[in-house]
XYZ file of C-alpha atoms in Angstrom:
252
model
C -20.102 -33.932 70.388
C -18.024 -34.125 67.276
C -20.167 -36.956 66.011
C -23.370 -34.989 66.489
C -21.899 -31.976 64.656
C -20.880 -34.093 61.714
C -24.297 -35.694 61.614
C -25.983 -32.284 61.418
C -23.706 -31.018 58.547
C -23.503 -34.254 56.618
C -27.038 -34.297 55.196
C -26.824 -30.578 54.367
C -23.560 -30.994 52.405
C -24.706 -34.162 50.722
C -28.019 -32.650 49.748
C -26.707 -29.361 48.351
C -28.252 -29.007 44.879
C -25.999 -28.054 41.908
C -26.035 -24.414 40.868
C -28.581 -23.529 38.220
C -27.510 -23.333 34.579
C -28.197 -19.610 34.502
C -25.468 -19.048 37.083
C -22.725 -20.532 34.890
C -20.179 -18.372 33.071
C -21.605 -16.708 30.077
C -25.001 -15.828 31.555
C -26.452 -12.784 29.870
C -23.816 -12.845 27.101
C -25.214 -15.160 24.530
C -27.922 -17.171 26.174
C -26.121 -20.406 26.947
C -23.239 -20.097 24.458
C -20.473 -22.582 25.349
C -17.676 -21.207 27.473
C -14.545 -20.211 25.525
C -16.214 -20.082 22.099
C -15.922 -16.918 19.982
C -18.353 -15.625 17.437
C -17.034 -15.381 13.871
C -17.267 -11.770 12.742
C -17.213 -11.276 8.984
C -15.217 -8.232 7.942
C -15.757 -6.380 4.714
C -12.721 -6.286 2.445
C -10.757 -3.055 2.641
C -11.011 -1.639 -0.835
C -8.816 1.341 -1.621
C -10.284 3.801 -4.044
C -7.722 5.805 -5.992
C -8.456 9.007 -7.820
C -5.893 8.093 -10.461
C -5.390 4.970 -12.517
C -1.905 3.799 -13.331
C -1.502 3.036 -16.997
C -0.133 -0.395 -17.625
C 3.052 -0.154 -19.681
C 3.364 -3.909 -20.157
C 4.214 -4.696 -23.742
C 5.068 -1.094 -24.616
C 8.655 -2.092 -25.411
C 7.502 -4.629 -27.997
C 5.097 -2.099 -29.495
C 7.880 0.466 -29.710
C 10.262 -1.987 -31.360
C 7.564 -2.979 -33.838
C 7.042 0.682 -34.712
C 10.772 1.290 -35.180
C 11.179 -1.746 -37.413
C 8.142 -0.728 -39.446
C 9.092 2.885 -40.146
C 12.742 2.005 -40.768
C 11.760 -0.002 -43.848
C 9.533 2.679 -45.371
C 10.505 5.145 -48.090
C 11.029 8.782 -47.151
C 7.479 9.768 -48.009
C 5.142 11.457 -45.568
C 2.057 9.554 -46.764
C 3.723 6.161 -46.362
C 5.032 6.921 -42.877
C 1.798 8.468 -41.623
C -0.219 5.574 -43.062
C 1.946 3.030 -41.235
C 1.642 4.994 -37.998
C -2.138 5.126 -38.347
C -2.241 1.348 -38.769
C -0.010 0.988 -35.714
C -2.662 2.644 -33.536
C -5.769 1.406 -35.366
C -6.704 -1.343 -32.892
C -5.465 0.283 -29.687
C -8.156 1.046 -27.061
C -6.187 4.154 -26.032
C -3.320 6.016 -27.627
C 0.017 4.212 -26.936
C 1.829 7.243 -25.556
C 4.442 5.257 -23.619
C 5.269 3.057 -26.598
C 5.626 6.114 -28.855
C 8.063 7.755 -26.419
C 10.128 4.573 -26.235
C 10.148 4.342 -30.022
C 11.576 7.866 -30.275
C 14.347 6.932 -27.843
C 15.174 3.861 -29.937
C 15.298 5.962 -33.093
C 17.560 8.437 -31.304
C 20.018 5.685 -30.371
C 19.984 4.544 -33.997
C 20.518 8.153 -35.127
C 17.546 8.024 -37.491
C 16.873 11.745 -37.342
C 14.412 11.935 -40.227
C 12.222 9.216 -38.703
C 12.225 11.050 -35.375
C 10.985 14.195 -37.100
C 8.268 12.287 -38.939
C 7.033 10.418 -35.860
C 7.081 13.545 -33.661
C 5.162 15.594 -36.222
C 2.656 12.765 -36.601
C 2.148 12.797 -32.826
C 1.470 16.532 -32.923
C -0.949 16.083 -35.826
C -2.917 13.654 -33.638
C -3.244 16.251 -30.909
C -0.787 14.517 -28.593
C 1.102 16.783 -26.194
C 4.824 16.091 -26.437
C 6.876 15.672 -23.292
C 9.944 17.811 -22.665
C 12.143 14.828 -23.497
C 10.355 14.404 -26.821
C 10.726 18.108 -27.599
C 14.432 17.879 -26.827
C 14.780 14.847 -29.098
C 12.885 16.636 -31.869
C 15.066 19.760 -31.632
C 18.182 17.593 -31.750
C 16.867 15.686 -34.781
C 16.062 18.909 -36.641
C 19.538 20.219 -35.869
C 21.244 17.023 -37.020
C 19.137 17.024 -40.188
C 20.163 20.610 -40.942
C 16.680 22.074 -40.495
C 17.580 24.973 -38.232
C 14.664 27.151 -39.329
C 12.172 24.474 -38.282
C 13.942 24.018 -34.949
C 13.755 27.766 -34.357
C 10.053 27.812 -35.267
C 9.266 24.993 -32.830
C 11.359 26.680 -30.141
C 9.464 29.951 -30.550
C 6.190 28.056 -30.225
C 7.449 26.339 -27.060
C 8.657 29.533 -25.400
C 5.414 31.361 -26.206
C 3.138 28.552 -25.039
C 5.038 27.331 -21.959
C 6.936 30.429 -20.915
C 7.351 29.732 -17.208
C 7.703 25.954 -17.352
C 10.355 25.421 -20.031
C 13.154 23.317 -18.497
C 16.819 24.260 -18.510
C 17.610 21.400 -20.880
C 15.723 22.986 -23.787
C 17.459 26.343 -23.285
C 20.792 24.524 -23.309
C 19.793 22.646 -26.461
C 19.003 25.825 -28.379
C 22.188 27.548 -27.195
C 24.188 24.517 -28.361
C 22.468 24.669 -31.764
C 23.132 28.378 -32.231
C 26.687 28.143 -30.907
C 27.490 25.285 -33.284
C 26.041 27.304 -36.168
C 28.123 30.334 -35.135
C 25.175 32.564 -34.274
C 26.371 34.442 -31.158
C 23.539 36.970 -31.330
C 20.995 34.134 -31.147
C 22.878 32.621 -28.220
C 22.590 35.884 -26.318
C 18.880 36.112 -27.119
C 18.329 32.731 -25.469
C 20.507 33.825 -22.556
C 18.394 36.967 -22.140
C 15.274 34.790 -21.893
C 16.989 32.637 -19.270
C 17.899 35.707 -17.227
C 14.358 37.017 -17.420
C 12.853 33.685 -16.340
C 15.446 33.000 -13.646
C 16.902 29.885 -15.307
C 20.550 29.287 -14.358
C 22.701 27.773 -17.124
C 24.903 24.759 -16.493
C 28.689 24.866 -16.877
C 28.828 23.975 -20.576
C 26.077 26.440 -21.466
C 27.767 29.167 -19.404
C 30.988 28.777 -21.362
C 29.086 28.953 -24.655
C 27.419 32.176 -23.506
C 30.790 33.605 -22.527
C 32.217 32.647 -25.912
C 29.338 34.469 -27.615
C 30.164 37.651 -25.682
C 33.826 37.355 -26.712
C 32.857 36.880 -30.366
C 30.847 40.097 -30.236
C 33.709 41.957 -28.548
C 32.193 42.110 -25.050
C 34.913 40.466 -22.970
C 33.875 42.312 -19.825
C 30.438 40.679 -19.913
C 32.035 37.273 -20.417
C 33.915 37.713 -17.138
C 30.699 38.717 -15.359
C 28.850 35.640 -16.629
C 31.651 33.246 -15.699
C 31.977 34.706 -12.213
C 28.220 34.584 -11.716
C 27.505 31.016 -12.784
C 30.804 29.147 -12.456
C 31.291 28.416 -8.781
C 34.670 28.442 -7.078
C 34.556 24.671 -6.583
C 33.245 21.829 -8.682
C 32.698 18.120 -8.137
C 34.415 15.371 -10.100
C 35.210 11.672 -9.761
C 38.744 10.791 -8.683
C 39.906 7.255 -7.800
C 36.320 6.065 -7.738
C 35.131 8.792 -5.345
C 33.255 12.050 -5.804
C 35.493 14.877 -4.609
C 35.267 18.660 -4.536
C 38.111 20.492 -6.264
C 38.939 24.117 -6.892
C 38.507 25.297 -10.452
C 41.847 25.787 -12.145
C 43.578 23.510 -9.627
C 45.787 20.492 -10.447
C 42.801 18.111 -10.658
C 40.435 20.448 -12.501
């Protein structure tokens, strides 16, 4: 019995044909592509498009140093200085604004006030808009060179053109100039502009304003200003740490 059963199944098992190729894995997904292979998909590079272009400041330090060394050797003549500055920018594809700003900082460290005035005025003659730092440097240079009238003229132009955006630093600069020149009425004019524009003076400027009120015999207003802008506590460095101390205390 068992032998007959095995005889009937044997030929059927032995003669079973192999499955057709279309029944293998991958049918209908590539038309006979080898199993396990993956198609190479080319991706487009992800290019980022910026609406602004960062100006490359490489080499601006060398350009600035070259400018400083050039103007430092020139005589104090406007034509000579302006001619050298024109040559400095003759072969530049765009105006070297960064290098010019660095040159002014170098001249400031060297305390070459006249050269700062000449370079800044040359920049304005070329239609370049000065930064607030450059304006501050120019006002300081005019003050150190004794040209207070010119500093006042430039300040009036600044306050009329950029009324709402003038930084606190420029107000403090003009108050320092007028306080050093013993012009308390001018100090209070600047302070009135600060009050109108909502600009709060720093500690040093506040004390100069208070001193101007005292000079004009208005001690009561000095007390009001000091109480308004000098806070009860201040921060200072003690033993390598930043600590808060009460004004008038043992550490103040």
